[in-house]
Amino acid sequence: MNLDSAPSAVCPLTIREALQRITEIEIRIKKLSEETGTGRHRSLFSGRGSEFQEIREYHFGDDVRAIDWNCTARFCETYLRVFTEEHDTALYLVVDRSASGTFGRERSRDEVIFEIAVSLVFSAQAMGDSTGICLFTDDIEQFIPPGKGRRHTALLLNALMTSRPKSHKTDIGKTISGLLSKVPKRALIVLLSDFDSGDFGDEMLLLSRRHEVRAIWVKDRSECEIPDAGYLLVRDPETGEELIVNTSDPAFRRNFREISAAQDAAVAGMFTGAGIRPLVVFTDEDYGASLKTYFRLGGRVAE
């Protein structure tokens, strides 16, 4: 293996750089696991159990979806229904490998997606969760069924580092449809993407009805506000289309902000319609704390 070989779309690092980054992430995850005493039965990734256990008083931070409204109304105190965890619920990481991920002012979205995916793989391994992976562009390009152990973890990491996409485009709706046929049992699905795709609202709704779904929306701040940098040649990485724009024109920057806001609102609306609250991660921020909180809160974002 050539350690200095060219990077793949989802891993914008050489193999040597990727291995070093993986080692750093593994050490950090092990340290976190030791500090928190995390074990298999305290997994961040376990889906909601289906077996009723008890009714108890609500405590701050509990999932409001579990509130038992009948008991709450009867006793004038907030109670919720507690279920046992489904420890055999598999985790699937669904990772966007389309060319739009190469965009980024300081760090590309691909680099952040790669780091988060590696972090989740190691976290799942430390907690004994069965983990699979799905790499996609405008269709599923590689699918590895869930498994456990260091050998399986190495297989997942190798796919993240070395697999080359066949397409530059994105089709999340088509990908979800394919995923539904490959994952028959209820599972935890974690999507990592910039969600720069066509309409996928119907497919996302169907996915959320069959599975637990978490969405990590990786964005770059320059997508929201383009800087005043004079004339620039911009290129769409998925279509290859090039255009010269005048970023010093106030009207152009205003239109850019409005179009970007409308696109974000459309994506957010599809998540809302499916009952999903995504975690938004910017490429220039430290996402570690927010990622941990997001999974601890069951896919809810801390206010």
mmCIF file of C-alpha atoms in Angstrom:
data_model
loop_
_atom_site.group_PDB
_atom_site.id
_atom_site.type_symbol
_atom_site.label_atom_id
_atom_site.label_comp_id
_atom_site.label_asym_id
_atom_site.label_seq_id
_atom_site.Cartn_x
_atom_site.Cartn_y
_atom_site.Cartn_z
ATOM 1 C CA MET A 1 0.000 0.000 0.000
ATOM 2 C CA ASN A 2 1.296 3.437 -0.938
ATOM 3 C CA LEU A 3 0.895 5.480 2.235
ATOM 4 C CA ASP A 4 1.185 8.737 0.303
ATOM 5 C CA SER A 5 -1.371 7.798 -2.341
ATOM 6 C CA ALA A 6 -4.020 10.264 -3.449
ATOM 7 C CA PRO A 7 -7.001 10.685 -1.124
ATOM 8 C CA SER A 8 -10.520 9.503 -1.844
ATOM 9 C CA ALA A 9 -13.495 11.864 -1.908
ATOM 10 C CA VAL A 10 -14.653 10.925 1.559
ATOM 11 C CA CYS A 11 -11.123 10.951 2.960
ATOM 12 C CA PRO A 12 -9.291 14.079 1.707
ATOM 13 C CA LEU A 13 -6.059 12.863 3.326
ATOM 14 C CA THR A 14 -3.288 10.611 2.154
ATOM 15 C CA ILE A 15 -3.316 7.105 3.619
ATOM 16 C CA ARG A 16 -0.456 8.088 5.920
ATOM 17 C CA GLU A 17 -2.325 11.189 7.145
ATOM 18 C CA ALA A 18 -5.555 9.213 7.531
ATOM 19 C CA LEU A 19 -3.857 6.521 9.625
ATOM 20 C CA GLN A 20 -2.355 9.173 11.887
ATOM 21 C CA ARG A 21 -5.744 10.865 12.273
ATOM 22 C CA ILE A 22 -7.388 7.506 13.017
ATOM 23 C CA THR A 23 -4.805 6.765 15.712
ATOM 24 C CA GLU A 24 -5.428 10.143 17.349
ATOM 25 C CA ILE A 25 -9.181 9.605 17.312
ATOM 26 C CA GLU A 26 -8.860 6.069 18.742
ATOM 27 C CA ILE A 27 -6.778 7.354 21.661
ATOM 28 C CA ARG A 28 -9.298 10.116 22.355
ATOM 29 C CA ILE A 29 -12.258 7.716 22.273
ATOM 30 C CA LYS A 30 -10.497 5.228 24.582
ATOM 31 C CA LYS A 31 -9.713 8.002 27.064
ATOM 32 C CA LEU A 32 -13.324 9.220 26.995
ATOM 33 C CA SER A 33 -14.595 5.669 27.513
ATOM 34 C CA GLU A 34 -12.321 5.163 30.516
ATOM 35 C CA GLU A 35 -13.273 8.511 32.063
ATOM 36 C CA THR A 36 -17.018 7.931 31.759
ATOM 37 C CA GLY A 37 -17.005 4.207 32.480
ATOM 38 C CA THR A 38 -18.948 3.640 29.298
ATOM 39 C CA GLY A 39 -19.878 0.056 28.638
ATOM 40 C CA ARG A 40 -22.109 -1.897 26.333
ATOM 41 C CA HIS A 41 -25.217 -1.288 28.392
ATOM 42 C CA ARG A 42 -24.640 2.465 28.423
ATOM 43 C CA SER A 43 -24.179 2.780 24.678
ATOM 44 C CA LEU A 44 -24.726 6.135 23.027
ATOM 45 C CA PHE A 45 -26.187 4.337 20.051
ATOM 46 C CA SER A 46 -28.752 1.900 21.441
ATOM 47 C CA GLY A 47 -32.190 2.342 19.959
ATOM 48 C CA ARG A 48 -35.299 2.859 22.055
ATOM 49 C CA GLY A 49 -36.403 -0.367 23.685
ATOM 50 C CA SER A 50 -39.767 -1.927 22.991
ATOM 51 C CA GLU A 51 -40.250 -3.731 26.312
ATOM 52 C CA PHE A 52 -42.041 -1.721 29.014
ATOM 53 C CA GLN A 53 -40.181 -1.581 32.322
ATOM 54 C CA GLU A 54 -41.771 1.007 34.646
ATOM 55 C CA ILE A 55 -43.372 4.419 35.084
ATOM 56 C CA ARG A 56 -41.347 6.993 37.004
ATOM 57 C CA GLU A 57 -41.213 10.742 37.593
ATOM 58 C CA TYR A 58 -39.788 12.912 34.842
ATOM 59 C CA HIS A 59 -36.294 14.321 35.418
ATOM 60 C CA PHE A 60 -34.684 17.195 33.561
ATOM 61 C CA GLY A 61 -33.044 15.927 30.373
ATOM 62 C CA ASP A 62 -35.371 12.928 29.918
ATOM 63 C CA ASP A 63 -36.863 12.304 26.493
ATOM 64 C CA VAL A 64 -40.189 14.198 26.442
ATOM 65 C CA ARG A 65 -41.493 11.730 23.853
ATOM 66 C CA ALA A 66 -41.679 9.108 26.627
ATOM 67 C CA ILE A 67 -44.041 11.149 28.840
ATOM 68 C CA ASP A 68 -47.124 9.210 29.947
ATOM 69 C CA TRP A 69 -49.834 11.857 29.636
ATOM 70 C CA ASN A 70 -52.507 9.779 31.383
ATOM 71 C CA CYS A 71 -50.425 9.441 34.554
ATOM 72 C CA THR A 72 -49.292 13.045 34.282
ATOM 73 C CA ALA A 73 -52.901 14.289 34.156
ATOM 74 C CA ARG A 74 -54.024 11.974 36.966
ATOM 75 C CA PHE A 75 -51.297 12.837 39.495
ATOM 76 C CA CYS A 76 -50.590 16.450 38.396
ATOM 77 C CA GLU A 77 -46.906 15.561 38.124
ATOM 78 C CA THR A 78 -44.931 14.675 35.026
ATOM 79 C CA TYR A 79 -44.350 10.928 34.596
ATOM 80 C CA LEU A 80 -42.816 8.944 31.778
ATOM 81 C CA ARG A 81 -42.780 5.357 30.607
ATOM 82 C CA VAL A 82 -39.379 3.626 30.799
ATOM 83 C CA PHE A 83 -38.457 0.890 28.342
ATOM 84 C CA THR A 84 -35.562 -1.555 28.418
ATOM 85 C CA GLU A 85 -32.889 -0.967 25.813
ATOM 86 C CA GLU A 86 -32.639 -3.060 22.674
ATOM 87 C CA HIS A 87 -29.000 -4.055 23.075
ATOM 88 C CA ASP A 88 -28.935 -5.903 19.758
ATOM 89 C CA THR A 89 -30.000 -2.867 17.731
ATOM 90 C CA ALA A 90 -27.439 -2.403 14.959
ATOM 91 C CA LEU A 91 -25.845 0.921 14.065
ATOM 92 C CA TYR A 92 -25.512 1.922 10.399
ATOM 93 C CA LEU A 93 -23.327 4.843 9.375
ATOM 94 C CA VAL A 94 -24.612 6.258 6.081
ATOM 95 C CA VAL A 95 -21.798 8.407 4.694
ATOM 96 C CA ASP A 96 -22.054 10.894 1.817
ATOM 97 C CA ARG A 97 -19.177 10.525 -0.673
ATOM 98 C CA SER A 98 -20.401 12.914 -3.380
ATOM 99 C CA ALA A 99 -18.135 15.589 -4.833
ATOM 100 C CA SER A 100 -19.906 18.455 -3.052
ATOM 101 C CA GLY A 101 -18.142 17.313 0.113
ATOM 102 C CA THR A 102 -14.814 18.560 -1.252
ATOM 103 C CA PHE A 103 -15.975 22.136 -0.613
ATOM 104 C CA GLY A 104 -14.645 24.031 2.393
ATOM 105 C CA ARG A 105 -12.826 27.268 3.169
ATOM 106 C CA GLU A 106 -10.341 25.935 5.757
ATOM 107 C CA ARG A 107 -11.296 22.280 6.026
ATOM 108 C CA SER A 108 -13.460 20.415 3.553
ATOM 109 C CA ARG A 109 -16.773 18.909 4.590
ATOM 110 C CA ASP A 110 -15.326 15.518 3.605
ATOM 111 C CA GLU A 111 -12.563 15.830 6.172
ATOM 112 C CA VAL A 112 -15.028 16.571 8.966
ATOM 113 C CA ILE A 113 -17.386 13.787 7.837
ATOM 114 C CA PHE A 114 -14.427 11.372 7.809
ATOM 115 C CA GLU A 115 -13.396 12.329 11.352
ATOM 116 C CA ILE A 116 -16.937 12.024 12.723
ATOM 117 C CA ALA A 117 -17.455 8.661 11.004
ATOM 118 C CA VAL A 118 -14.185 7.326 12.461
ATOM 119 C CA SER A 119 -15.143 8.629 15.915
ATOM 120 C CA LEU A 120 -18.496 6.857 15.763
ATOM 121 C CA VAL A 121 -16.902 3.618 14.557
ATOM 122 C CA PHE A 122 -14.492 3.588 17.510
ATOM 123 C CA SER A 123 -17.231 4.603 19.968
ATOM 124 C CA ALA A 124 -19.426 1.740 18.755
ATOM 125 C CA GLN A 125 -16.529 -0.701 19.057
ATOM 126 C CA ALA A 126 -15.774 0.463 22.627
ATOM 127 C CA MET A 127 -19.417 -0.008 23.583
ATOM 128 C CA GLY A 128 -19.875 -3.386 21.925
ATOM 129 C CA ASP A 129 -22.378 -2.183 19.316
ATOM 130 C CA SER A 130 -22.790 -3.999 16.024
ATOM 131 C CA THR A 131 -21.892 -1.512 13.282
ATOM 132 C CA GLY A 132 -22.312 -1.396 9.519
ATOM 133 C CA ILE A 133 -21.533 1.226 6.918
ATOM 134 C CA CYS A 134 -23.138 2.534 3.744
ATOM 135 C CA LEU A 135 -21.154 4.792 1.407
ATOM 136 C CA PHE A 136 -23.272 6.640 -1.132
ATOM 137 C CA THR A 137 -23.333 9.238 -3.910
ATOM 138 C CA ASP A 138 -26.389 9.202 -6.179
ATOM 139 C CA ASP A 139 -26.834 5.554 -5.163
ATOM 140 C CA ILE A 140 -25.344 3.112 -2.666
ATOM 141 C CA GLU A 141 -21.719 2.510 -3.682
ATOM 142 C CA GLN A 142 -20.565 0.261 -0.857
ATOM 143 C CA PHE A 143 -22.508 -1.537 1.850
ATOM 144 C CA ILE A 144 -20.900 -3.452 4.713
ATOM 145 C CA PRO A 145 -23.352 -5.320 7.000
ATOM 146 C CA PRO A 146 -23.038 -4.748 10.757
ATOM 147 C CA GLY A 147 -20.490 -6.640 12.773
ATOM 148 C CA LYS A 148 -18.318 -6.400 15.885
ATOM 149 C CA GLY A 149 -14.681 -6.737 16.865
ATOM 150 C CA ARG A 150 -11.402 -5.164 15.835
ATOM 151 C CA ARG A 151 -11.220 -7.016 12.522
ATOM 152 C CA HIS A 152 -14.623 -5.664 11.517
ATOM 153 C CA THR A 153 -13.643 -2.191 12.723
ATOM 154 C CA ALA A 154 -10.538 -2.345 10.522
ATOM 155 C CA LEU A 155 -12.756 -3.288 7.572
ATOM 156 C CA LEU A 156 -14.960 -0.232 8.144
ATOM 157 C CA LEU A 157 -11.991 2.112 8.527
ATOM 158 C CA ASN A 158 -10.368 0.730 5.390
ATOM 159 C CA ALA A 159 -13.562 1.458 3.433
ATOM 160 C CA LEU A 160 -13.618 5.037 4.715
ATOM 161 C CA MET A 161 -9.968 5.555 3.758
ATOM 162 C CA THR A 162 -9.628 3.853 0.409
ATOM 163 C CA SER A 163 -12.941 3.441 -1.391
ATOM 164 C CA ARG A 164 -13.263 5.591 -4.523
ATOM 165 C CA PRO A 165 -16.696 6.928 -5.584
ATOM 166 C CA LYS A 166 -17.957 6.076 -9.044
ATOM 167 C CA SER A 167 -20.212 9.135 -9.232
ATOM 168 C CA HIS A 168 -19.806 12.793 -8.300
ATOM 169 C CA LYS A 169 -23.521 13.438 -7.763
ATOM 170 C CA THR A 170 -25.898 13.069 -4.795
ATOM 171 C CA ASP A 171 -29.313 11.433 -4.532
ATOM 172 C CA ILE A 172 -30.302 10.930 -0.913
ATOM 173 C CA GLY A 173 -33.837 9.823 -1.753
ATOM 174 C CA LYS A 174 -32.618 6.990 -3.975
ATOM 175 C CA THR A 175 -30.013 6.023 -1.389
ATOM 176 C CA ILE A 176 -32.613 5.792 1.384
ATOM 177 C CA SER A 177 -34.860 3.641 -0.814
ATOM 178 C CA GLY A 178 -31.979 1.244 -1.393
ATOM 179 C CA LEU A 179 -31.079 1.255 2.281
ATOM 180 C CA LEU A 180 -34.612 0.326 3.316
ATOM 181 C CA SER A 181 -34.357 -2.907 1.323
ATOM 182 C CA LYS A 182 -30.972 -3.736 2.850
ATOM 183 C CA VAL A 183 -31.900 -3.103 6.510
ATOM 184 C CA PRO A 184 -35.002 -5.215 7.301
ATOM 185 C CA LYS A 185 -34.799 -5.086 11.125
ATOM 186 C CA ARG A 186 -35.213 -1.904 13.151
ATOM 187 C CA ALA A 187 -31.841 -0.189 13.524
ATOM 188 C CA LEU A 188 -30.179 3.102 14.366
ATOM 189 C CA ILE A 189 -29.355 4.967 11.151
ATOM 190 C CA VAL A 190 -26.850 7.834 11.323
ATOM 191 C CA LEU A 191 -26.627 9.977 8.187
ATOM 192 C CA LEU A 192 -23.516 12.116 7.636
ATOM 193 C CA SER A 193 -23.865 14.534 4.733
ATOM 194 C CA ASP A 194 -24.126 18.125 3.555
ATOM 195 C CA PHE A 195 -27.620 17.109 2.331
ATOM 196 C CA ASP A 196 -27.083 18.993 -0.921
ATOM 197 C CA SER A 197 -29.532 16.852 -2.855
ATOM 198 C CA GLY A 198 -32.959 16.879 -4.441
ATOM 199 C CA ASP A 199 -36.171 16.378 -2.505
ATOM 200 C CA PHE A 200 -35.852 13.414 -0.124
ATOM 201 C CA GLY A 201 -38.670 14.260 2.295
ATOM 202 C CA ASP A 202 -40.914 11.274 1.524
ATOM 203 C CA GLU A 203 -38.056 8.789 1.756
ATOM 204 C CA MET A 204 -36.780 10.337 5.003
ATOM 205 C CA LEU A 205 -40.245 10.098 6.531
ATOM 206 C CA LEU A 206 -40.466 6.405 5.626
ATOM 207 C CA LEU A 207 -36.973 5.797 7.033
ATOM 208 C CA SER A 208 -37.852 7.479 10.333
ATOM 209 C CA ARG A 209 -40.992 5.348 10.663
ATOM 210 C CA ARG A 210 -39.037 2.110 10.348
ATOM 211 C CA HIS A 211 -35.818 3.047 12.142
ATOM 212 C CA GLU A 212 -34.255 5.382 14.680
ATOM 213 C CA VAL A 213 -32.632 8.139 12.634
ATOM 214 C CA ARG A 214 -29.916 10.664 13.492
ATOM 215 C CA ALA A 215 -28.686 13.233 10.968
ATOM 216 C CA ILE A 216 -25.375 15.089 11.136
ATOM 217 C CA TRP A 217 -25.526 18.047 8.753
ATOM 218 C CA VAL A 218 -21.990 19.210 7.920
ATOM 219 C CA LYS A 219 -21.772 22.755 6.577
ATOM 220 C CA ASP A 220 -19.165 25.381 5.737
ATOM 221 C CA ARG A 221 -19.788 28.976 6.801
ATOM 222 C CA SER A 222 -18.938 30.310 3.349
ATOM 223 C CA GLU A 223 -22.091 28.566 2.121
ATOM 224 C CA CYS A 224 -24.106 31.056 4.149
ATOM 225 C CA GLU A 225 -22.116 34.237 3.515
ATOM 226 C CA ILE A 226 -19.801 34.712 0.542
ATOM 227 C CA PRO A 227 -16.864 37.097 1.209
ATOM 228 C CA ASP A 228 -16.185 40.278 -0.757
ATOM 229 C CA ALA A 229 -13.242 39.002 -2.820
ATOM 230 C CA GLY A 230 -13.797 40.568 -6.238
ATOM 231 C CA TYR A 231 -14.222 38.373 -9.305
ATOM 232 C CA LEU A 232 -14.004 34.646 -8.644
ATOM 233 C CA LEU A 233 -14.239 31.530 -10.772
ATOM 234 C CA VAL A 234 -16.614 29.159 -9.012
ATOM 235 C CA ARG A 235 -17.114 25.525 -9.956
ATOM 236 C CA ASP A 236 -19.855 23.073 -9.070
ATOM 237 C CA PRO A 237 -17.941 19.930 -7.996
ATOM 238 C CA GLU A 238 -20.847 17.619 -8.874
ATOM 239 C CA THR A 239 -21.657 18.939 -12.373
ATOM 240 C CA GLY A 240 -18.348 20.561 -13.304
ATOM 241 C CA GLU A 241 -20.146 23.765 -14.320
ATOM 242 C CA GLU A 242 -17.972 26.896 -13.989
ATOM 243 C CA LEU A 243 -19.059 30.508 -13.616
ATOM 244 C CA ILE A 244 -17.295 33.844 -13.054
ATOM 245 C CA VAL A 245 -19.026 35.915 -10.357
ATOM 246 C CA ASN A 246 -18.434 39.371 -8.903
ATOM 247 C CA THR A 247 -18.468 38.888 -5.130
ATOM 248 C CA SER A 248 -18.025 42.652 -4.616
ATOM 249 C CA ASP A 249 -21.509 43.266 -5.978
ATOM 250 C CA PRO A 250 -23.874 43.815 -2.974
ATOM 251 C CA ALA A 251 -26.834 42.540 -4.989
ATOM 252 C CA PHE A 252 -25.002 39.299 -5.783
ATOM 253 C CA ARG A 253 -24.102 38.724 -2.128
ATOM 254 C CA ARG A 254 -27.678 39.463 -1.065
ATOM 255 C CA ASN A 255 -29.077 37.022 -3.623
ATOM 256 C CA PHE A 256 -26.512 34.445 -2.509
ATOM 257 C CA ARG A 257 -27.646 34.745 1.117
ATOM 258 C CA GLU A 258 -31.306 34.476 0.153
ATOM 259 C CA ILE A 259 -30.785 31.399 -2.048
ATOM 260 C CA SER A 260 -28.622 29.728 0.602
ATOM 261 C CA ALA A 261 -31.205 30.444 3.312
ATOM 262 C CA ALA A 262 -34.003 29.047 1.112
ATOM 263 C CA GLN A 263 -32.035 25.856 0.437
ATOM 264 C CA ASP A 264 -31.313 25.384 4.146
ATOM 265 C CA ALA A 265 -34.974 25.967 4.972
ATOM 266 C CA ALA A 266 -36.009 23.332 2.414
ATOM 267 C CA VAL A 267 -33.659 20.740 3.922
ATOM 268 C CA ALA A 268 -34.721 21.647 7.471
ATOM 269 C CA GLY A 269 -38.352 21.292 6.398
ATOM 270 C CA MET A 270 -37.759 17.751 5.147
ATOM 271 C CA PHE A 271 -36.228 16.804 8.492
ATOM 272 C CA THR A 272 -39.071 18.440 10.411
ATOM 273 C CA GLY A 273 -41.620 16.578 8.305
ATOM 274 C CA ALA A 274 -39.924 13.300 9.244
ATOM 275 C CA GLY A 275 -39.736 14.185 12.944
ATOM 276 C CA ILE A 276 -35.924 14.416 12.871
ATOM 277 C CA ARG A 277 -33.806 17.151 14.415
ATOM 278 C CA PRO A 278 -30.375 17.202 12.774
ATOM 279 C CA LEU A 279 -27.140 18.201 14.437
ATOM 280 C CA VAL A 280 -25.552 21.008 12.416
ATOM 281 C CA VAL A 281 -21.743 20.898 12.437
ATOM 282 C CA PHE A 282 -19.606 23.597 10.813
ATOM 283 C CA THR A 283 -16.225 22.707 9.363
ATOM 284 C CA ASP A 284 -14.394 25.299 11.487
ATOM 285 C CA GLU A 285 -15.726 24.221 14.882
ATOM 286 C CA ASP A 286 -14.867 21.636 17.508
ATOM 287 C CA TYR A 287 -17.804 19.248 17.207
ATOM 288 C CA GLY A 288 -16.819 16.788 19.969
ATOM 289 C CA ALA A 289 -18.995 18.103 22.809
ATOM 290 C CA SER A 290 -22.060 18.759 20.667
ATOM 291 C CA LEU A 291 -21.793 15.312 19.046
ATOM 292 C CA LYS A 292 -21.673 13.594 22.439
ATOM 293 C CA THR A 293 -24.600 15.646 23.743
ATOM 294 C CA TYR A 294 -26.647 14.988 20.605
ATOM 295 C CA PHE A 295 -26.493 11.207 21.047
ATOM 296 C CA ARG A 296 -26.889 11.377 24.834
ATOM 297 C CA LEU A 297 -30.137 13.320 24.319
ATOM 298 C CA GLY A 298 -31.451 10.734 21.896
ATOM 299 C CA GLY A 299 -31.030 12.836 18.774
ATOM 300 C CA ARG A 300 -32.261 16.066 20.312
ATOM 301 C CA VAL A 301 -30.087 19.175 20.155
ATOM 302 C CA ALA A 302 -29.365 20.927 23.428
ATOM 303 C CA GLU A 303 -30.746 24.472 23.509
#
